[in-house]
PDB file of C-alpha atoms in Angstrom:
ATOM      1  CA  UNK A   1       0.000   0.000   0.000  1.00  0.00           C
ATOM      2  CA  UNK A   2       1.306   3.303  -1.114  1.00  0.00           C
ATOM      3  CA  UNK A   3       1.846   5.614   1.991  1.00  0.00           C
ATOM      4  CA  UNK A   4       0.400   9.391   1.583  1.00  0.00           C
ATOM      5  CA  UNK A   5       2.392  12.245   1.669  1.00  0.00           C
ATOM      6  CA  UNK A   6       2.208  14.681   3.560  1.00  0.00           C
ATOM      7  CA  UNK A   7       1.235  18.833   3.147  1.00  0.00           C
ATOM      8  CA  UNK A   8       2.144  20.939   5.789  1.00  0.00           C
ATOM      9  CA  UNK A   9      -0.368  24.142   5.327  1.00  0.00           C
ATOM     10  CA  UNK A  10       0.581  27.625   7.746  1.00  0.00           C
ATOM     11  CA  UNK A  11      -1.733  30.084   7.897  1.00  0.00           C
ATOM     12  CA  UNK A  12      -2.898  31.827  11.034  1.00  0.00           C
ATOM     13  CA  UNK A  13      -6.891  32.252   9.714  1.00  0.00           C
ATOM     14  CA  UNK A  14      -8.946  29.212   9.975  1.00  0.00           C
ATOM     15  CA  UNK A  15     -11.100  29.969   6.728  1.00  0.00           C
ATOM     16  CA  UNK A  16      -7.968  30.428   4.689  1.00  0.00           C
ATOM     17  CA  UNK A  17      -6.867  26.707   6.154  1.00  0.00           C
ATOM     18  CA  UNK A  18      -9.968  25.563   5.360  1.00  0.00           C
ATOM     19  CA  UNK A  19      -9.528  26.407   1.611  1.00  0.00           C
ATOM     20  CA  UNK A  20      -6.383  25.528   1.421  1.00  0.00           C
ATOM     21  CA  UNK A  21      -8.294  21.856   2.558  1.00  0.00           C
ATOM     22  CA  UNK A  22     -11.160  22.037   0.257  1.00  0.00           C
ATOM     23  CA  UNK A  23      -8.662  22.875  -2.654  1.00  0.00           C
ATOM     24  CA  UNK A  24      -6.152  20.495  -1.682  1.00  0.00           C
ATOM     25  CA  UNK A  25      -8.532  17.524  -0.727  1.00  0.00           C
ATOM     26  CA  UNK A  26      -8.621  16.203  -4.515  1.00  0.00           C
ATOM     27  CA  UNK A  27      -5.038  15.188  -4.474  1.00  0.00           C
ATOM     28  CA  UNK A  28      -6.051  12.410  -1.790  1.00  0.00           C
ATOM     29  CA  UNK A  29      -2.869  13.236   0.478  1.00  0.00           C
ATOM     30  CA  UNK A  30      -2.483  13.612   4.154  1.00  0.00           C
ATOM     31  CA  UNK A  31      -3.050  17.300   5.052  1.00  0.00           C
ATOM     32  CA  UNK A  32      -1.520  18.681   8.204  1.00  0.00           C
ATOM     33  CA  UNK A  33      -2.832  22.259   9.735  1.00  0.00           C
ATOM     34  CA  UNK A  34       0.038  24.663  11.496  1.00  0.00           C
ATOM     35  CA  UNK A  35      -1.888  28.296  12.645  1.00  0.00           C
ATOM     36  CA  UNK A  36       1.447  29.471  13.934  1.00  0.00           C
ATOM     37  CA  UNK A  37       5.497  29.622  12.813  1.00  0.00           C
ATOM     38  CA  UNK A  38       6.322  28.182  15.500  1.00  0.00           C
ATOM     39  CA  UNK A  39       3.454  25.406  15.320  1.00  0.00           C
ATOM     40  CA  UNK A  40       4.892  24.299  11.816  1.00  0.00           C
ATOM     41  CA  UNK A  41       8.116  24.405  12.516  1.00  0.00           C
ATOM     42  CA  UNK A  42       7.401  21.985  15.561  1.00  0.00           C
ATOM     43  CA  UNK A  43       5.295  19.743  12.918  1.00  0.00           C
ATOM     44  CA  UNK A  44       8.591  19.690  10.941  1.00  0.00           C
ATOM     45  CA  UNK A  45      10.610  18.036  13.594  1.00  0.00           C
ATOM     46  CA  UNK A  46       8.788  15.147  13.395  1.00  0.00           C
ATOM     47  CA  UNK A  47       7.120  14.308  10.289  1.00  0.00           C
ATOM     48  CA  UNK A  48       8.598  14.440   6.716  1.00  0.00           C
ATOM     49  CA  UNK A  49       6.694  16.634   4.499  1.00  0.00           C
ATOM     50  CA  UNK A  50       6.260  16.904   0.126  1.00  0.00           C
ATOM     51  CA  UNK A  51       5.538  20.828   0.074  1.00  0.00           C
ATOM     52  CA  UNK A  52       4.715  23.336   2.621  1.00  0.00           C
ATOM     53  CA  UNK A  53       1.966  26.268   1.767  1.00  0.00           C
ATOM     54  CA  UNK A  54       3.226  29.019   3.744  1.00  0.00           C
ATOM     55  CA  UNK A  55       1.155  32.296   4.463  1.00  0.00           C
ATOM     56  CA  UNK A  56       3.448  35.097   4.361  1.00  0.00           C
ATOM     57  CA  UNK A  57       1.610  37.797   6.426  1.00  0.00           C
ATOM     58  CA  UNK A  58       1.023  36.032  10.209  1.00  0.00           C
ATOM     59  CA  UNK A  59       1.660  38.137  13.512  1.00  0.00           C
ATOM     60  CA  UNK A  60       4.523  37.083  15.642  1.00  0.00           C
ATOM     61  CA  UNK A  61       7.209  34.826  13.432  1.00  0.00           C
ATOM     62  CA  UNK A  62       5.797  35.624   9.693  1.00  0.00           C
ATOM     63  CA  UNK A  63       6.248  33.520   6.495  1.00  0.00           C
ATOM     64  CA  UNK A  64       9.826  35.155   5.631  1.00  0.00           C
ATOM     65  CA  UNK A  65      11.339  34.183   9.414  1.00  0.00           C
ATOM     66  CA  UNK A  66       9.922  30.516   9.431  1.00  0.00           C
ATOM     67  CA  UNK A  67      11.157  29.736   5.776  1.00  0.00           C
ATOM     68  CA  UNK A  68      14.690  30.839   7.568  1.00  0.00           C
ATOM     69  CA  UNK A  69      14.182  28.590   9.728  1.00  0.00           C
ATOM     70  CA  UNK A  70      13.200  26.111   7.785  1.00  0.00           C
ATOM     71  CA  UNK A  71      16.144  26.194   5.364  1.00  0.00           C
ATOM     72  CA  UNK A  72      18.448  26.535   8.352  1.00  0.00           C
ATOM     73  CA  UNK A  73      17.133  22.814   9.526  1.00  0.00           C
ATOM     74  CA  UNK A  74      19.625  19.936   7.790  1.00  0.00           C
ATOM     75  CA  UNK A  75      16.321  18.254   8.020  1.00  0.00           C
ATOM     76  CA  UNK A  76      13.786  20.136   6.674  1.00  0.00           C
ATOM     77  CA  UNK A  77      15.943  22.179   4.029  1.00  0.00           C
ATOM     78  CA  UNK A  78      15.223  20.599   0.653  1.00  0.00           C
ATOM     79  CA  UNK A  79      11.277  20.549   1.820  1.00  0.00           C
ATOM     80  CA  UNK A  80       9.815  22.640  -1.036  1.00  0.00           C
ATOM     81  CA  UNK A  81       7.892  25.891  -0.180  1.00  0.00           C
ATOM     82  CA  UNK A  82       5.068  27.433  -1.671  1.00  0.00           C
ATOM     83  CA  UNK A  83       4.594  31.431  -0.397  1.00  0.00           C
ATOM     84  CA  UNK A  84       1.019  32.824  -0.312  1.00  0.00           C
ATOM     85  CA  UNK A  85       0.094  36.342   0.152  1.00  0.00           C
ATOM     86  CA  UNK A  86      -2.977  38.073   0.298  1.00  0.00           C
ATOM     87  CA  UNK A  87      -0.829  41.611  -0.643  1.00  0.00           C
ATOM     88  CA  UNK A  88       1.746  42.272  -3.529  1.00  0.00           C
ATOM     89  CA  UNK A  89       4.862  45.000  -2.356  1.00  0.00           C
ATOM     90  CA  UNK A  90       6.172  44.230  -5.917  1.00  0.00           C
ATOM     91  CA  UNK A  91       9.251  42.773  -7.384  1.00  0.00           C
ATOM     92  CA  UNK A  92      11.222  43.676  -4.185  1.00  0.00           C
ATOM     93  CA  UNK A  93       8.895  41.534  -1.986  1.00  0.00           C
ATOM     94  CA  UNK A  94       8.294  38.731  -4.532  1.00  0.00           C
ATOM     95  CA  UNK A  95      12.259  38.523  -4.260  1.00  0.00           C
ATOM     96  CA  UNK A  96      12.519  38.348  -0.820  1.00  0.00           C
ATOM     97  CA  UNK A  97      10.134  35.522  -0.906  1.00  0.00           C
ATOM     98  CA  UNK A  98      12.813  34.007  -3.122  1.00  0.00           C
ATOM     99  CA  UNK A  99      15.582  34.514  -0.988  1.00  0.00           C
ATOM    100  CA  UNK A 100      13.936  32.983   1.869  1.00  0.00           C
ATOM    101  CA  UNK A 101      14.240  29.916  -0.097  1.00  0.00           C
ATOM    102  CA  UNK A 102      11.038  29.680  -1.616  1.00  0.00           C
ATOM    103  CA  UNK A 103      10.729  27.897  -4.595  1.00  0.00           C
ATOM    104  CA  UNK A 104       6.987  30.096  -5.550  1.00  0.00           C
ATOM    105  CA  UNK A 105       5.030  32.589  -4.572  1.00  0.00           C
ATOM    106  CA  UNK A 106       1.348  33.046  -5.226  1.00  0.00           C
ATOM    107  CA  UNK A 107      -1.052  35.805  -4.759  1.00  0.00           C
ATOM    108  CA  UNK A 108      -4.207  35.391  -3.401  1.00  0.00           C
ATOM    109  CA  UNK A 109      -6.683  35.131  -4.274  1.00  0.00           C
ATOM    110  CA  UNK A 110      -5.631  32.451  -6.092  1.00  0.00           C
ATOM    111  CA  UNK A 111      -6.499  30.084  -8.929  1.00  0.00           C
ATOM    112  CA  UNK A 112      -6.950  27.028  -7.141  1.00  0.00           C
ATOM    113  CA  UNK A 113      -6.963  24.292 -10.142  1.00  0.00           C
ATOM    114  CA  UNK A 114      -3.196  26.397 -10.527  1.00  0.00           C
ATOM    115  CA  UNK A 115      -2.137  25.810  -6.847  1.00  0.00           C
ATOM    116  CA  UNK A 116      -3.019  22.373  -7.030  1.00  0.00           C
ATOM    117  CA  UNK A 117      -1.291  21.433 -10.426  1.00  0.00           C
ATOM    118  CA  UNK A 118       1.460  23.160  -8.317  1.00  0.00           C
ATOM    119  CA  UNK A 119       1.156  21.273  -5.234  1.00  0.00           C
ATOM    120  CA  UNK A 120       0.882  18.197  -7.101  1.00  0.00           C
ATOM    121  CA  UNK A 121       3.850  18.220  -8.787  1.00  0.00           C
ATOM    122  CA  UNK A 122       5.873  18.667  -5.495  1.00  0.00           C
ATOM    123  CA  UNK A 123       3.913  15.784  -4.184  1.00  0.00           C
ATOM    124  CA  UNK A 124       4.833  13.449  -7.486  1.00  0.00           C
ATOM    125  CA  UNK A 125       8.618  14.168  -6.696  1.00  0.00           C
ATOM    126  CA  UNK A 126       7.899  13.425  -3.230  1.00  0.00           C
ATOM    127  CA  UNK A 127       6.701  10.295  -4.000  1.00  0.00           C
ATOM    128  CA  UNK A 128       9.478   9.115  -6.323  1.00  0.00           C
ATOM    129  CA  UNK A 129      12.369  10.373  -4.153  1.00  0.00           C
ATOM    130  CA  UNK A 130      10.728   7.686  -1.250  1.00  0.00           C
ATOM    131  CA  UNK A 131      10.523   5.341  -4.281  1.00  0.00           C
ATOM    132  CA  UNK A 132      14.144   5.459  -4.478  1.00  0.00           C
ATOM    133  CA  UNK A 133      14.875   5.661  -0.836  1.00  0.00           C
ATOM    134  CA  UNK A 134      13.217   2.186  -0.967  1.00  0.00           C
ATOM    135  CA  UNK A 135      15.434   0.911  -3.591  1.00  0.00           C
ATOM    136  CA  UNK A 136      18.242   1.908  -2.354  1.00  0.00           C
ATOM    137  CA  UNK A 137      17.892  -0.006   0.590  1.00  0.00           C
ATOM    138  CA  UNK A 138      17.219  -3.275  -1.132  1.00  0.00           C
ATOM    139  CA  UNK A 139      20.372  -2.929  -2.742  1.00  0.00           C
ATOM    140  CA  UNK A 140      22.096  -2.123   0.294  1.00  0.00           C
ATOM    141  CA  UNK A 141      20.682  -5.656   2.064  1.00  0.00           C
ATOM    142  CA  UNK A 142      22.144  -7.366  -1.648  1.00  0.00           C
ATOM    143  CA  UNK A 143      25.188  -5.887  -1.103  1.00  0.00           C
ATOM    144  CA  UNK A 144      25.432  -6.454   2.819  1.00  0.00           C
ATOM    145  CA  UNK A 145      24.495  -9.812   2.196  1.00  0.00           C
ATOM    146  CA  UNK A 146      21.283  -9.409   4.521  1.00  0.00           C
ATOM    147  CA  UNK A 147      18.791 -10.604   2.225  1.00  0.00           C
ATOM    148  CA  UNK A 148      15.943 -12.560   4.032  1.00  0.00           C
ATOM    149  CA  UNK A 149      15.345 -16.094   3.727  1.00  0.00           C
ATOM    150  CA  UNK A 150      12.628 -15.601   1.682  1.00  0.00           C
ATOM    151  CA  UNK A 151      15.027 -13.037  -0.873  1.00  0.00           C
ATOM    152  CA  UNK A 152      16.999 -16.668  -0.833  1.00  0.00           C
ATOM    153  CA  UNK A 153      14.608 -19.273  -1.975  1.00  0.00           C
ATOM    154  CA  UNK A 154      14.402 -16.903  -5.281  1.00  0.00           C
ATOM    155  CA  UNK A 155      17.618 -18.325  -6.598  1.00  0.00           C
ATOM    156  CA  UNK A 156      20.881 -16.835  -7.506  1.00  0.00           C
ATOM    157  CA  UNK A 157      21.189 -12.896  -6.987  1.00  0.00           C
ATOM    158  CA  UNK A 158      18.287 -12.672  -4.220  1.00  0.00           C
ATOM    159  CA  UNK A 159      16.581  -9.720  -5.003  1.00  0.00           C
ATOM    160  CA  UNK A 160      18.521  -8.389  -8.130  1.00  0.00           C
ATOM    161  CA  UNK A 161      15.728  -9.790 -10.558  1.00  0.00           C
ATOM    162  CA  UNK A 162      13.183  -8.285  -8.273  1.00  0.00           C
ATOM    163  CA  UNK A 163      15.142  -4.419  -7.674  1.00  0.00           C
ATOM    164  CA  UNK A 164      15.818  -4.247 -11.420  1.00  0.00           C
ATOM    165  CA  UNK A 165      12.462  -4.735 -12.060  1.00  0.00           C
ATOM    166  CA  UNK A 166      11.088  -2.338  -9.969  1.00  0.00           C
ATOM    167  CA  UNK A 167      13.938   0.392 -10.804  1.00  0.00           C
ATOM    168  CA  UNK A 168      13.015  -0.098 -14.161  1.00  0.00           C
ATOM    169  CA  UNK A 169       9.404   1.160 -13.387  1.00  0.00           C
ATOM    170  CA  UNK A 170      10.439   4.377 -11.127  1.00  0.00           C
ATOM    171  CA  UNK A 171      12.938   5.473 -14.002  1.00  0.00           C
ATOM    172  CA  UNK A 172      10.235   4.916 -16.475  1.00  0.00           C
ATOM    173  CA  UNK A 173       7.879   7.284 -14.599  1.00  0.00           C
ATOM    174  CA  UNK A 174      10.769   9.942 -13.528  1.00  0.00           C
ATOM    175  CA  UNK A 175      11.364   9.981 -17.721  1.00  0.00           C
ATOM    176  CA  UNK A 176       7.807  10.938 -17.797  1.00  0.00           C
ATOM    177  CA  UNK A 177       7.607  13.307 -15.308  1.00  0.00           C
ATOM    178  CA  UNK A 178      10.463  15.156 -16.043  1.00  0.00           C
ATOM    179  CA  UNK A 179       9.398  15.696 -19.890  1.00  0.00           C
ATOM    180  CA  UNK A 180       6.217  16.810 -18.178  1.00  0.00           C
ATOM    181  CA  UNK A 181       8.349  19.495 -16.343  1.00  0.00           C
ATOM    182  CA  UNK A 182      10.104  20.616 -18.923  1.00  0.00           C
ATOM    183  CA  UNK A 183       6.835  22.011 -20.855  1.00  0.00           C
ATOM    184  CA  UNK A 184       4.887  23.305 -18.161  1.00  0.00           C
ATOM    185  CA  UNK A 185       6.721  23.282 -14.699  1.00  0.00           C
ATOM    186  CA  UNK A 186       8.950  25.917 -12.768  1.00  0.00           C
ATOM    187  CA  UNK A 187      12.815  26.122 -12.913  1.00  0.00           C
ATOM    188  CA  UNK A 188      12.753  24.558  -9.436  1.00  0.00           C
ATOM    189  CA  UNK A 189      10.922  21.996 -10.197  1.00  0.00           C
ATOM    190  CA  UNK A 190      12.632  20.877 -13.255  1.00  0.00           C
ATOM    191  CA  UNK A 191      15.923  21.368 -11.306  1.00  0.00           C
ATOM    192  CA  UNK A 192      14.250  18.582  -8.825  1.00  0.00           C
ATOM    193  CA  UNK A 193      13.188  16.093 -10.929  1.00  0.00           C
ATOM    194  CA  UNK A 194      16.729  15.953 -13.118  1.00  0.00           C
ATOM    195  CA  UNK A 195      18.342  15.628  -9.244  1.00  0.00           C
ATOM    196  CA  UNK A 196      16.088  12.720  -8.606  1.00  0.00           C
ATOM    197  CA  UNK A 197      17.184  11.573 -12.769  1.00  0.00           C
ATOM    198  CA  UNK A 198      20.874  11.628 -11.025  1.00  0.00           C
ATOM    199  CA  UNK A 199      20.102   9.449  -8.143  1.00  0.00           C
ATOM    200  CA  UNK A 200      18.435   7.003 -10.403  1.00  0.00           C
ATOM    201  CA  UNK A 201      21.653   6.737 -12.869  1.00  0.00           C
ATOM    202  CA  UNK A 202      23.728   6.028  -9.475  1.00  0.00           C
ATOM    203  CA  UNK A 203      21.362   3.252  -8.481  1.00  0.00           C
ATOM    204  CA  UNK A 204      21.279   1.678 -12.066  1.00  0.00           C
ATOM    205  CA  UNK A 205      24.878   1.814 -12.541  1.00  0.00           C
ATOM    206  CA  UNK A 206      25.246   0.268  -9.126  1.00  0.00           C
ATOM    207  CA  UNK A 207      23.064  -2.508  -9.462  1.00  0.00           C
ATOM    208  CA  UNK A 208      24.249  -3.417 -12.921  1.00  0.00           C
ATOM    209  CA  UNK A 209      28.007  -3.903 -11.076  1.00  0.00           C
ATOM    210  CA  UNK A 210      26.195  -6.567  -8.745  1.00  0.00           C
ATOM    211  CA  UNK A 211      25.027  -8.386 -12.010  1.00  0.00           C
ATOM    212  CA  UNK A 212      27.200 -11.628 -12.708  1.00  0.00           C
ATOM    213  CA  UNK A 213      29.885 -10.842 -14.704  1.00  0.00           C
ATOM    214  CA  UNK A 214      30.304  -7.166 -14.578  1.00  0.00           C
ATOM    215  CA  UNK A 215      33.420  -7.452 -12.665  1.00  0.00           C
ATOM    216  CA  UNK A 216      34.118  -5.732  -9.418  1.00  0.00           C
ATOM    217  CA  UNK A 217      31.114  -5.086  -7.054  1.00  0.00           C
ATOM    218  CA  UNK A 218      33.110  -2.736  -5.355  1.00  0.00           C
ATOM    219  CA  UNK A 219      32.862   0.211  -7.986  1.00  0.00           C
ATOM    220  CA  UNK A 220      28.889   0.274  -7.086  1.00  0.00           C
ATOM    221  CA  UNK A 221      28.923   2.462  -4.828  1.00  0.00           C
ATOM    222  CA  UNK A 222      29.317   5.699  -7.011  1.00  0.00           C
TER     223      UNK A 222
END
C-alpha cells in the first residue's frame, strides 16, 4: 500500500486553512494544519513533508522568518515551499520571498486548479524520491548480504531480478515526469526532478556492477 504524503499548510486564519483543505482535498494526500510559525516548525521536527503552503503575512514569526528557519534545519531544508500572500509590495517583496528559499510565490486570491497542479507536482517528486529511498535499501541488504530467507529461496542474486524490475518502473515514470516538467513546470521543479534523474543513474549503474559478470562489485557504490 502506497503511503500518503504529507502537506504541511501555515496560515494563522482558519477559513484560509480551510480552503487551502477544500482545494487540496482532490489530491487524496495527508493534510496537516500549522496556525502558527512556530506550530509548523514543531510539525517539521517530526514528520517528513512533500511541500509546505506558507502564508506570508502572520503576527509574531511571519512567512519570511519561518522559511529561515526552515532552510536553516539539515532536516527540513530541501522541503519545497510554496509562499502565499494576500498583498503584492512588488518585485522587491516577490524577491525576498525568493531569498527565503522559496521555490513560488502566489497571490491570493488564487487560482486554485493552478495551486493544485502546483502542489501536485511537489507531491509526485515526493513520491518518487521515497521510491528510491526504498530501492536503495534493497540494494544495500544485496550488497550487505542481509537478504531474508525468503530473498533466498528466489535463486541466484536474491533480489537483483526483483530491484531491477522495480527500478526499471520508477525510471520509467521519472522519464515521464520530467518531460512533463520541462513544458509546463517551474525552474525549481525541473531542477528537482533531473536531481532525482541523477540518483536514479547512481542506483542503475550500481546494481548493474552486482550483475554476474560485470566485474568488481566494489565500484557500485558511485
Amino acid at each position: 500500500m502506497v503511503q500518503k504524503a504529507k502537506i504541511l499548510l501555515v496560515d494563522d486564519r482558519p477559513e484560509n486553512l480551510l480552503a487551502l483543505e477544500a482545494i487540496l482535498s482532490a489530491l487524496d494526500q495527508t493534510l496537516v494544519r500549522a496556525s502558527s510559525g512556530e506550530e509548523a516548525l514543531k510539525a517539521l521536527l517530526t514528520d517528513d513533508f512533500a511541500v509546505i503552503l506558507l502564508d506570508v503575512q502572520m503576527p509574531g514569526m511571519d512567512g519570511f522568518e519561518t522559511a529561515a528557519h526552515i532552510k536553516r534545519r539539515e532536516r527540513t531544508r530541501d522541503i519545497p515551499i510554496i509562499f502565499l500572500t494576500a498583498i503584492n509590495h512588488g518585485p522587491h517583496h516577490t524577491f525576498r520571498g525568493y531569498a527565503a528559499g522559496a521555490v513560488d510565490y502566489i497571490s491570493k486570491p488564487f487560482d486554485p486548479w493552478v495551486l493544485r497542479a502546483k502542489v501536485s507536482v511537489f507531491v509526485e517528486l515526493h513520491m518518487k524520491n521515497v521510491q528510491l529511498r526504498e530501492q536503495a535499501a534493497l540494494l544495500r541488504r544485496e550488497l550487505e548480504g542481509g537478504a531474508s530467507p525468503a530473498d533466498t529461496e528466489r535463486g541466484p542474486g536474491g533480489l537483483l531480478p526483483e530491484l531491477s524490475a522495480r527500478l526499471a518502473a520508477v525510471e520509467e515514470q521519472a522519464e515521464a515526469l520530467s518531460k512533463e516538467l520541462a513544458e509546463s513546470g517551474g525552474s525549481a521543479a525541473v531542477s528537482t526532478a533531473a536531481h532525482l534523474e541523477r540518483k536514479l543513474s547512481g542506483l542503475r549503474r550500481a546494481l548493474d556492477a552486482l550483475e554476474p559478470g560485470s566485474g568488481d562489485t566494489g565500484q557500485a557504490d558511485e
